[in-house]
Short mmCIF file of C-alpha atoms and ligand atoms in Angstrom, two decimals:
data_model
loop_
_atom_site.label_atom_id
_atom_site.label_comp_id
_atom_site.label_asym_id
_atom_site.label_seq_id
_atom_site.Cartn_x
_atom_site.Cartn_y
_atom_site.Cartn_z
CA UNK A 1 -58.38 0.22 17.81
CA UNK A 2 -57.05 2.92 15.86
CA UNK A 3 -53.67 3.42 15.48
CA UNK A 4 -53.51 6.11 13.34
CA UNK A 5 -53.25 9.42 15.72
CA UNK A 6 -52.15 12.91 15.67
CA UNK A 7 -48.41 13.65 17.59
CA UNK A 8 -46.85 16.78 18.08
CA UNK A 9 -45.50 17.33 14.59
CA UNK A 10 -49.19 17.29 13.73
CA UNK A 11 -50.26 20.50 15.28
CA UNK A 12 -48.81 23.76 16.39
CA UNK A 13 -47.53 23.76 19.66
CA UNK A 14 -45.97 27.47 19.44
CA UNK A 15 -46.93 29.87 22.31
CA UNK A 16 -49.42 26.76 23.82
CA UNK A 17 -49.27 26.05 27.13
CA UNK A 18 -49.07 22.16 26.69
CA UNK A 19 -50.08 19.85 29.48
CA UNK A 20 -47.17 16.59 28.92
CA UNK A 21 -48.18 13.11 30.85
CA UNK A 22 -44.98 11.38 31.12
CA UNK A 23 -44.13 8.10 32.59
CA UNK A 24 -41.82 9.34 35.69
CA UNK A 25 -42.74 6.30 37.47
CA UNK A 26 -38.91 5.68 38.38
CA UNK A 27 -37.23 2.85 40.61
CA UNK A 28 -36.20 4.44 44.16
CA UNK A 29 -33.92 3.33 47.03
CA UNK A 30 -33.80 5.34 50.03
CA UNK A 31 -34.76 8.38 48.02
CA UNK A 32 -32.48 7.99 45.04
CA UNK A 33 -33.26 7.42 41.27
CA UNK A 34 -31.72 3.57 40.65
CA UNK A 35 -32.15 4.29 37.07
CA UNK A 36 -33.30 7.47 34.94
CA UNK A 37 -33.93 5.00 32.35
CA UNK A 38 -37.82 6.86 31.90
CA UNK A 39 -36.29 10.47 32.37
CA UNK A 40 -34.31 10.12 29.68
CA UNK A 41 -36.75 8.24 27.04
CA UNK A 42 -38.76 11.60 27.65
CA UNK A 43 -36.60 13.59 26.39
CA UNK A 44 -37.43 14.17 22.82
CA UNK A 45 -40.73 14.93 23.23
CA UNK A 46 -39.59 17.35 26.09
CA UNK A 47 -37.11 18.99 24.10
CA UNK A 48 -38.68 19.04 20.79
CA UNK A 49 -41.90 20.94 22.63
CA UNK A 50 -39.53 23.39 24.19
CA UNK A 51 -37.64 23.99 21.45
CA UNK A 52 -40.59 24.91 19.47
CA UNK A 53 -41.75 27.53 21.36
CA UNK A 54 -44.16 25.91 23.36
CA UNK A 55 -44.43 26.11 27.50
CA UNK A 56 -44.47 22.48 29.36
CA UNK A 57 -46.39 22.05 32.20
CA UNK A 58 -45.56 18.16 33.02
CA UNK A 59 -47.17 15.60 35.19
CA UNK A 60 -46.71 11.74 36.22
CA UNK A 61 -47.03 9.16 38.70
CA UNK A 62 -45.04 7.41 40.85
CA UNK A 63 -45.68 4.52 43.39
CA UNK A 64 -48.94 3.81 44.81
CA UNK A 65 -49.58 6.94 47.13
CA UNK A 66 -53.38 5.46 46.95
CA UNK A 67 -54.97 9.16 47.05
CA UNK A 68 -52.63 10.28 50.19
CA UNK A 69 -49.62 12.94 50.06
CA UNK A 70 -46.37 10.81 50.85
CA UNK A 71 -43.38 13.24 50.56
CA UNK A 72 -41.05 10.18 50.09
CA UNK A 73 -42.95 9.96 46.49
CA UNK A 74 -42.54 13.79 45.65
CA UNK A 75 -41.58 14.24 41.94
CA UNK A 76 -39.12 16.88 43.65
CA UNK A 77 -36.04 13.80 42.52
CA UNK A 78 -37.43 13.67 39.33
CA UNK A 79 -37.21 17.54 39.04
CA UNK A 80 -33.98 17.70 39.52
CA UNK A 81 -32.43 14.53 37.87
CA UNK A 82 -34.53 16.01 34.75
CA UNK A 83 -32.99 19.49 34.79
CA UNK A 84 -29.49 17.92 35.18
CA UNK A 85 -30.64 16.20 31.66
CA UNK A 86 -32.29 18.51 29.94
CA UNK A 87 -29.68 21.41 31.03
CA UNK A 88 -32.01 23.96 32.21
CA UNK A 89 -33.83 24.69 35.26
CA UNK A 90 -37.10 22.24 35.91
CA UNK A 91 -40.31 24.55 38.16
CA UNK A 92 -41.61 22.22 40.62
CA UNK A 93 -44.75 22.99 41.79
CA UNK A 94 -45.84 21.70 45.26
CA UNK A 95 -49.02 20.39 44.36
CA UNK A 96 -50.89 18.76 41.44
CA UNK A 97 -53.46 20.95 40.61
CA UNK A 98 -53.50 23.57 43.81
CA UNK A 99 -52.70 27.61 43.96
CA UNK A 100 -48.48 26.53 43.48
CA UNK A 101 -49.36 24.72 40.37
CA UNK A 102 -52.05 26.88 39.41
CA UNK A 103 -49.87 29.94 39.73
CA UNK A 104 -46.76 29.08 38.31
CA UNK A 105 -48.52 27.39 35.45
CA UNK A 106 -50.11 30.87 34.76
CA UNK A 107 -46.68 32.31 34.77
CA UNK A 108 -44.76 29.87 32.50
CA UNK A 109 -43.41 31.24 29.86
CA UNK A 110 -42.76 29.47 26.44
CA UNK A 111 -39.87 27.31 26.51
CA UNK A 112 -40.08 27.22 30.18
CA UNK A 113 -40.70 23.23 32.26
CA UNK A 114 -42.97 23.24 35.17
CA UNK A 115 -42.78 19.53 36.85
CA UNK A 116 -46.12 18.77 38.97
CA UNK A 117 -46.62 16.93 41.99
CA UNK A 118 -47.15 13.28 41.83
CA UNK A 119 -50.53 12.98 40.04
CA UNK A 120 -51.77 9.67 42.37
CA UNK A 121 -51.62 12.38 45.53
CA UNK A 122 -54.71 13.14 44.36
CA UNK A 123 -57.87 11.06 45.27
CA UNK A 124 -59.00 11.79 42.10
CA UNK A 125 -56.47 10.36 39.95
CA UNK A 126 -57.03 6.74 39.19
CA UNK A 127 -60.89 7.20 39.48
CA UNK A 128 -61.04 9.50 36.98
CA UNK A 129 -62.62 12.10 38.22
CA UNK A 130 -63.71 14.55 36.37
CA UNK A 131 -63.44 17.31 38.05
CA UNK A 132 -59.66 16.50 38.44
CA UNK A 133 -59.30 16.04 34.77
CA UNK A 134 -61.17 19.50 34.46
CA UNK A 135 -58.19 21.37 36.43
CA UNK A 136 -55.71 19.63 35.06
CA UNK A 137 -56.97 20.60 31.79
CA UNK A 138 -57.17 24.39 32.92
CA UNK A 139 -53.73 24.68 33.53
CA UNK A 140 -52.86 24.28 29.49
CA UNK A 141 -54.07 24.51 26.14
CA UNK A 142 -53.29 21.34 24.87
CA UNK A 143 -52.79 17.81 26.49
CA UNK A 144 -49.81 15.53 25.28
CA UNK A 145 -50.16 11.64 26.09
CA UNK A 146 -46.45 10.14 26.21
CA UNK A 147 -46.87 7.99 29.11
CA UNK A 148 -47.43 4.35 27.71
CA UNK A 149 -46.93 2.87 30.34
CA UNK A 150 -49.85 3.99 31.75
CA UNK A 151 -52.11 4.24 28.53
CA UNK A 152 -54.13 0.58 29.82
CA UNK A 153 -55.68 2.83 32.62
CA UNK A 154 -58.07 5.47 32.59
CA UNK A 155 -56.78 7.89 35.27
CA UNK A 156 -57.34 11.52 34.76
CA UNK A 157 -54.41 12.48 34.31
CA UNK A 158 -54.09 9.47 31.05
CA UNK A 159 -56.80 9.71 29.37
CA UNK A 160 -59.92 12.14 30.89
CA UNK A 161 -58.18 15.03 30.76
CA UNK A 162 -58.33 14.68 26.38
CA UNK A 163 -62.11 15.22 27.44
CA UNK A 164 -61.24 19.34 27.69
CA UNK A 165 -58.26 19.52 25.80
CA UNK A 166 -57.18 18.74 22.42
CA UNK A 167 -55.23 15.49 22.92
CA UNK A 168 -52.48 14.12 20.59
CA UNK A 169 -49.12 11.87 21.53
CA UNK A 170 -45.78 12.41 22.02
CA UNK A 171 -42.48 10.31 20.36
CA UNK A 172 -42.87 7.57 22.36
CA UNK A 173 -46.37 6.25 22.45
CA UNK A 174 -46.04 7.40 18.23
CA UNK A 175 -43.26 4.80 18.25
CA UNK A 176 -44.94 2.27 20.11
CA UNK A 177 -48.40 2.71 18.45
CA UNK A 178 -46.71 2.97 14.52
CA UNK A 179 -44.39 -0.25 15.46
CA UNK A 180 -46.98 -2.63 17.43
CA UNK A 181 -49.95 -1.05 15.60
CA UNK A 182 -48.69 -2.48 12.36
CA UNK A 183 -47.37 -5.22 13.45
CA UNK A 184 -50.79 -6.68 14.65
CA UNK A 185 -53.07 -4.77 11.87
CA UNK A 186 -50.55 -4.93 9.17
CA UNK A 187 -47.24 -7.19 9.65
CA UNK A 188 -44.54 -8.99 7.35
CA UNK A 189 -44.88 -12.55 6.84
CA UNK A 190 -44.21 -14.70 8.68
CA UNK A 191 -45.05 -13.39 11.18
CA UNK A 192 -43.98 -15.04 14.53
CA UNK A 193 -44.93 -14.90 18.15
CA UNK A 194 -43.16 -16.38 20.80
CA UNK A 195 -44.68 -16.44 24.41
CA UNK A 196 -43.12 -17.21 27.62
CA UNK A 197 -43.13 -16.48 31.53
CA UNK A 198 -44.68 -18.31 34.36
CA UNK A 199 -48.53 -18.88 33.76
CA UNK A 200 -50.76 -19.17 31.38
CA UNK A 201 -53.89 -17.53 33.44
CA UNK A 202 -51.30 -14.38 33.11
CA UNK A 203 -51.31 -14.56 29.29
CA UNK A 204 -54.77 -16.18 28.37
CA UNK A 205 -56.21 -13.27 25.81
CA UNK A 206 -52.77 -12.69 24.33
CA UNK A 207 -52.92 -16.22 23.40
CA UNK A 208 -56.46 -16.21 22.28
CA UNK A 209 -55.69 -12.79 20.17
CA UNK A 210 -52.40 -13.72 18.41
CA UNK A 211 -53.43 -16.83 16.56
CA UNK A 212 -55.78 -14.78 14.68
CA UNK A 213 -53.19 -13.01 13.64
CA UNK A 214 -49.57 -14.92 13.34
CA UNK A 215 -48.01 -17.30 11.36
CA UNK A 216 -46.58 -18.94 13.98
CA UNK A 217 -46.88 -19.38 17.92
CA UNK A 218 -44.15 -20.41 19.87
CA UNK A 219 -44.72 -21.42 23.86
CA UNK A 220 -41.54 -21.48 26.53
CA UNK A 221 -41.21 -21.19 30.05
CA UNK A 222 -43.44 -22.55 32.37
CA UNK A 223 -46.55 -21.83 30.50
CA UNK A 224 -45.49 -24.74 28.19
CA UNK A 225 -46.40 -27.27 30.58
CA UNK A 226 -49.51 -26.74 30.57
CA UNK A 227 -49.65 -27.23 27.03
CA UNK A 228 -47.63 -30.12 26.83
CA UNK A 229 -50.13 -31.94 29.98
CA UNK A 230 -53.01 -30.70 27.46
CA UNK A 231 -51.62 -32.84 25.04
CA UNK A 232 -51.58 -36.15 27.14
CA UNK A 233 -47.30 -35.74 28.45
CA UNK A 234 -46.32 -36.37 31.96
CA UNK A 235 -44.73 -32.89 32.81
CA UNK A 236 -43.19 -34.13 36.19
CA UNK A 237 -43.51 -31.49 39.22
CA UNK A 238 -43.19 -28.84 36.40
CA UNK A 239 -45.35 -25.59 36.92
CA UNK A 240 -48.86 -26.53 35.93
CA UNK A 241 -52.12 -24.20 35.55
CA UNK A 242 -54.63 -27.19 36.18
CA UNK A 243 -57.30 -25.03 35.62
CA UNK A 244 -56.23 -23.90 32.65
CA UNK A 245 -56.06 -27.20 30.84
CA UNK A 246 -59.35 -26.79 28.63
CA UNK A 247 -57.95 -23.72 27.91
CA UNK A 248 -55.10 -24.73 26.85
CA UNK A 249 -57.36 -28.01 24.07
CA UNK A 250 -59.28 -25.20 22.52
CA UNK A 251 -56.17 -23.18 21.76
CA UNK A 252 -54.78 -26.19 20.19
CA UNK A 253 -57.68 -26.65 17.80
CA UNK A 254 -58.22 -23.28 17.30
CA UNK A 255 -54.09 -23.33 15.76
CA UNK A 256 -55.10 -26.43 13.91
CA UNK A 257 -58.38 -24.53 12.35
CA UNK A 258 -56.62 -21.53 11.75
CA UNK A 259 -53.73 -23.22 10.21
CA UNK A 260 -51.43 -21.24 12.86
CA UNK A 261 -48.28 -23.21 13.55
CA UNK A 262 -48.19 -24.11 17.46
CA UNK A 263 -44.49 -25.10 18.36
CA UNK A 264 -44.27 -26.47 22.19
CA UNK A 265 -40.95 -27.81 23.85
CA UNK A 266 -39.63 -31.37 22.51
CA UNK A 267 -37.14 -31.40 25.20
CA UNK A 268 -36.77 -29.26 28.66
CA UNK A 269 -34.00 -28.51 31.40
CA UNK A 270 -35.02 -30.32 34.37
CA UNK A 271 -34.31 -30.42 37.95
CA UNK A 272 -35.20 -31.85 41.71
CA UNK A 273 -36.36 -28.61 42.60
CA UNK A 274 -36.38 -25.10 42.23
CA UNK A 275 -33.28 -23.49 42.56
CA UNK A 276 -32.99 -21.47 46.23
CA UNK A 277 -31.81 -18.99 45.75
CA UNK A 278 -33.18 -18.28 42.39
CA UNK A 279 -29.39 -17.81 40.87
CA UNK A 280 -27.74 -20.39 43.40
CA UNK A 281 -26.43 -23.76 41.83
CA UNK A 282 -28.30 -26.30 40.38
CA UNK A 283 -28.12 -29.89 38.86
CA UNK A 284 -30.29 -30.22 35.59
CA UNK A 285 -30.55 -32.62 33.29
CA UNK A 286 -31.99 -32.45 29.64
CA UNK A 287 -34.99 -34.82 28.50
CA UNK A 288 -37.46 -35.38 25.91
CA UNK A 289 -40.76 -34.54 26.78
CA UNK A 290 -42.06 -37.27 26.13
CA UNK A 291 -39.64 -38.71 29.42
CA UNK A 292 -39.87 -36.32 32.20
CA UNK A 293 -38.78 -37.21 34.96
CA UNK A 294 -41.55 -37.79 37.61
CA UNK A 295 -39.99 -36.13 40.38
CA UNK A 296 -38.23 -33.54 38.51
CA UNK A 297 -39.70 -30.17 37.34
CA UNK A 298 -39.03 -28.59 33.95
CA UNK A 299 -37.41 -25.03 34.41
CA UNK A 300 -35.32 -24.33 30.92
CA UNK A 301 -36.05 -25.63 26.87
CA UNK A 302 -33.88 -27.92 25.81
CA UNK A 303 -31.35 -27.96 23.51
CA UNK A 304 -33.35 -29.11 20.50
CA UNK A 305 -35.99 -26.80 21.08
CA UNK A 306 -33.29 -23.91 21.33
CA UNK A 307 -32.67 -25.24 17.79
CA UNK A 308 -36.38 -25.27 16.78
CA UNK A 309 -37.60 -22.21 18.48
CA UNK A 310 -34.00 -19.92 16.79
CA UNK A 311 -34.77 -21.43 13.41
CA UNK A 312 -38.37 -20.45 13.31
CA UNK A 313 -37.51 -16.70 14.84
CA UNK A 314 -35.02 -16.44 11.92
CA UNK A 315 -37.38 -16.89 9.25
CA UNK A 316 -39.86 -14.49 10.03
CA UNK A 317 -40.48 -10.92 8.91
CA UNK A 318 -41.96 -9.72 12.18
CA UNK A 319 -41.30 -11.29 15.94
CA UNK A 320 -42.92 -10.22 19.09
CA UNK A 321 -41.95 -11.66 21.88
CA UNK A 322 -43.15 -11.65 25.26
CA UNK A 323 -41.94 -13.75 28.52
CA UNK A 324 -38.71 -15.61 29.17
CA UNK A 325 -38.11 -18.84 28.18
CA UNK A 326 -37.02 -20.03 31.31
CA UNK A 327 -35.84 -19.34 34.95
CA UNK A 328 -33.30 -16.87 33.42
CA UNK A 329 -32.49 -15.42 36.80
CA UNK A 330 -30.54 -18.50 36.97
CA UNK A 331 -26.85 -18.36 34.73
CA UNK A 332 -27.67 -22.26 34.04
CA UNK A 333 -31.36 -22.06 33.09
CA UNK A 334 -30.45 -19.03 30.96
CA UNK A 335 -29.63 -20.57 27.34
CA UNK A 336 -33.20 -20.97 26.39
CA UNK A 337 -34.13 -17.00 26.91
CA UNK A 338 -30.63 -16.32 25.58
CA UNK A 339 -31.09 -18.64 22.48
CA UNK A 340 -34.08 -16.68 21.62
CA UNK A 341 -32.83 -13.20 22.16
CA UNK A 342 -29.96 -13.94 20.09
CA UNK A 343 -32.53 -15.15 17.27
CA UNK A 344 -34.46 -12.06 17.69
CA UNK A 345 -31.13 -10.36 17.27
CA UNK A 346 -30.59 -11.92 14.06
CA UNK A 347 -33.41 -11.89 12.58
CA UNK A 348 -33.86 -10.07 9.15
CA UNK A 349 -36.89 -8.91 10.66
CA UNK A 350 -39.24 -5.85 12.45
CA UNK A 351 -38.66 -7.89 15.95
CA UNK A 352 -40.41 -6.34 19.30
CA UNK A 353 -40.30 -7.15 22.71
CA UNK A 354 -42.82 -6.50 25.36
CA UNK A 355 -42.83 -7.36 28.97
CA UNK A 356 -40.78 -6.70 31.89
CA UNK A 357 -38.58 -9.46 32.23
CA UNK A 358 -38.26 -10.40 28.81
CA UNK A 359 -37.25 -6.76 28.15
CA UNK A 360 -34.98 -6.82 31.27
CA UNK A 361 -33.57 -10.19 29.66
CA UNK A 362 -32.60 -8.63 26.66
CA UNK A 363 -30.71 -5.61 28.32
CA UNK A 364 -28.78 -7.71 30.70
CA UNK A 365 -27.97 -10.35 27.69
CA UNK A 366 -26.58 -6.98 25.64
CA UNK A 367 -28.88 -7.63 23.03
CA UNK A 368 -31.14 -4.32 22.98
CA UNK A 369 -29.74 -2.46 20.73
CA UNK A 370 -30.28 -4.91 18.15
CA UNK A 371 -34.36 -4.90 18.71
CA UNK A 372 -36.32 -2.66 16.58
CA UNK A 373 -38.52 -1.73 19.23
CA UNK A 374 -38.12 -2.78 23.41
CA UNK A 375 -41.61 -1.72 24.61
CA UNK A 376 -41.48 0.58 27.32
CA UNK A 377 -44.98 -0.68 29.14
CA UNK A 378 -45.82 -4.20 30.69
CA UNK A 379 -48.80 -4.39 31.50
CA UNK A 380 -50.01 -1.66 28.49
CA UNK A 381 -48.08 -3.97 25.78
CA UNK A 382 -49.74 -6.92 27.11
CA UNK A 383 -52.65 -5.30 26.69
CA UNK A 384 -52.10 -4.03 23.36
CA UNK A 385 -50.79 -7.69 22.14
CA UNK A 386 -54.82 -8.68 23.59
CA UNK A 387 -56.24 -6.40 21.18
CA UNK A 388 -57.59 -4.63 23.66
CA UNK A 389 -58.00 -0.41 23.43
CA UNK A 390 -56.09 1.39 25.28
CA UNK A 391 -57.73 4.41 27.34
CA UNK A 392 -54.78 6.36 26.83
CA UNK A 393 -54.27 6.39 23.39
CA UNK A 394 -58.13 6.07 21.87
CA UNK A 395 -58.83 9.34 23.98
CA UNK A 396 -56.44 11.33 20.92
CA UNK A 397 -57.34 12.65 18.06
CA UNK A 398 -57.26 10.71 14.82
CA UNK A 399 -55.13 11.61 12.19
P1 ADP B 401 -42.64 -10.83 31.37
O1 ADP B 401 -42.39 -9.90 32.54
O2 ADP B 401 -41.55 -10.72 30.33
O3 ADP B 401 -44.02 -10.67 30.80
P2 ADP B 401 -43.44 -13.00 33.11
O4 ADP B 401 -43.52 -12.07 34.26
O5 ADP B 401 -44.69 -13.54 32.54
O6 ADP B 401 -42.53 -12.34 31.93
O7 ADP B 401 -42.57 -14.28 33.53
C1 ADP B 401 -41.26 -14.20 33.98
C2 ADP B 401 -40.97 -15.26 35.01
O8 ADP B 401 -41.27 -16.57 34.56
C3 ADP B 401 -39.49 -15.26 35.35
O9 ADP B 401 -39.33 -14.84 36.68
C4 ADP B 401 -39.07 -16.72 35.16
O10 ADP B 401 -38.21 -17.19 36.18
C5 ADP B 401 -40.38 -17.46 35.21
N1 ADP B 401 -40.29 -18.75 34.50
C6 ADP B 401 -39.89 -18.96 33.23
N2 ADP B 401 -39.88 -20.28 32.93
C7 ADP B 401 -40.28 -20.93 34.04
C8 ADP B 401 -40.47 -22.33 34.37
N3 ADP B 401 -40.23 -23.29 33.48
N4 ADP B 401 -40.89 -22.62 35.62
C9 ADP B 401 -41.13 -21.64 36.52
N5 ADP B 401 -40.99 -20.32 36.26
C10 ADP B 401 -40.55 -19.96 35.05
MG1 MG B 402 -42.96 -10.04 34.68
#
């Protein structure tokens, strides 16, 4: 894929009507924003395109409204949280691409904000249908992609609307496209990856995809075991993807041929059983893997591998990371993930972090601010990690 695309600073937005895909897919609880986390990373673009001269006309998702109107996923909440940020008033339009939007898209003015209606009420959305894309793309002159949390799908309102409109990014999916980009096409050495999480099924082609590219590849969490019964240990009642065993041999070789460094758990936290609830107490003990417990399961990395996996994280030049080391919803199965976000802190090093949790680790832990770059999308970034294009991003122009 190429990484190399045309933002905002790259054309003229002045007098344009400019149609702005954001990610306003926001946490709700009984119709309140829980965070405004997402409002606010739009910003910049928002206010750099206002500010030079240009009129927005904005759209997202939110939820799964599956082609139906829901009024309990109107962007109206959105609206207004955004105008309380960006200090002026926020047009909401009451449809997506209907007379209200139509209208009052015709009547923006430059350095005006129109907000449409939540693109997924539209049956059209997520099978990108053309003749959605078609209206959206009516409504403005140019179309700005700065929703990366969405650029893994081709929706209309993601990626087919660049079909009739000159299509560049906006600050954030530049930042996440110049940051990752490099890091997989062009990184400092060493460069080190370090996976985690629950299963390997959920992380197969990321696997497969960064030993042709790093240094080193480091396995926590419960994915490890897997690994570990690959190579002949008894891993106890630990998590296991059975299936995924012959998987897990040919990755093994293919680190060998490649001369990739593969570093696996030599010790684990164990217990009886998963902890219930998830945080509640829980007895562990530490052992080698080469003595697990039968009738315990592995839920944490041990001390030594703390040790191993911080050391190796500390000597690279680049570090993505992706999945907890452990059941880090629990304070006592915690050190492992926190071990490694503390290394990632560190490090002397262009360090990244995709995924959910792992980014959600890192905030909780107070450790963000000391990542280059926390990746705003999941499922995208996993995707991106794969290799894999992204409909969202190869539908702009190149630079
Ligand atoms: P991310 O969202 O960062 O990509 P995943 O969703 O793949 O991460 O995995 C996170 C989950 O993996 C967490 O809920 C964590 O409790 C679980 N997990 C980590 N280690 C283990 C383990 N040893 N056994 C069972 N589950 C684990
Ligand atoms: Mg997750």
């Amino acid at each position: 894929m190429n990484y190399n695309k045309k933002s905002i600073e790259d054309i003229d937005v002045r007098g344009k009507k400019v149609l702005l895909r954001c990610d306003f897919n926001v946490p709700l609880k009984a119709g309140k924003i829980t965070s405004d986390k997402r409002i606010v990373a739009a910003l910049p673009t928002i206010r750099y395109l206002l500010d030079h001269g240009a009129a927005v006309i904005a759209c997202s998702h939110m939820g799964k409204p599956k082609g139906e109107w829901k009024p309990e996923l109107s962007l109206a909440v959105v609206a207004a949280r955004l105008s309380e940020l960006l200090g002026q008033e926020v047009l909401m339009a009451k449809d997506v691409v209907g007379e209200d939007a139509q209208a009052k898209a015709a009547a923006l003015q430059p350095g005006q904000i129109l907000l449409l209606e939540n693109t997924r009420f539209m049956k059209g959305e997520t099978k990108n249908d053309p003749e959605l894309s078609k209206a959206l793309a009516s409504l403005a002159d140019i179309f700005v992609n700065d929703a990366f949390g969405s650029a893994h799908r081709a929706h209309s309102s993601t990626a087919g609307v660049a079909d009739y409109l000159p299509a560049v990014c906006g600050f954030l999916i530049q930042k996440e496209i110049s940051i990752m980009g490099k890091a997989l096409s062009d990184p400092a050495r060493p460069f080190v990856a370090i996976l985690g999480g629950a299963k390997v099924s959920d992380k197969l082609n990321v696997i497969n995809n960064l030993l042709e590219k790093v240094d080193t590849l480091i396995i926590g969490g419960g994915m490890a075991f897997t690994f570990l019964a690959a190579q002949g240990y008894g891993i106890g009642k630990s998590m296991l993807d059975s299936e995924k065993l012959g998987y897990c041999k040919d990755m093994l070789q293919k680190a060998q041929e490649k001369g990739v460094k593969l570093l696996l758990p030599v010790d684990t936290v164990a217990a009886k059983a998963f902890p219930d609830p998830i945080d509640g107490p829980i007895e562990t003990v530490t052992a080698p893997v080469d003595a697990m417990p039968e009738d315990m399961l592995g839920l944490d990395i041990g001390e030594k591998t703390r040790q191993l996996y911080a050391d190796a994280v500390r000597a690279a030049k680049t570090v993505v990371w992706n999945g907890p080391m452990g059941v880090f919803e629990n304070p006592t199965l915690a050190a492992g993930t926190i071990a490694v976000a503390q290394a990632l802190a560190e490090a002397d090093a262009v360090t990244i972090v995709g995924g959910g949790d792992s980014a959600a680790a890192c905030e909780q832990l107070g450790f963000a601010d000391k990542i280059t770059h926390i990746s705003t999308g999941g499922g995208a970034s996993l995707e991106f990690l794969e290799g894999l294009e992204l409909p969202g991003i190869a539908c702009l122009q190149d630079k």
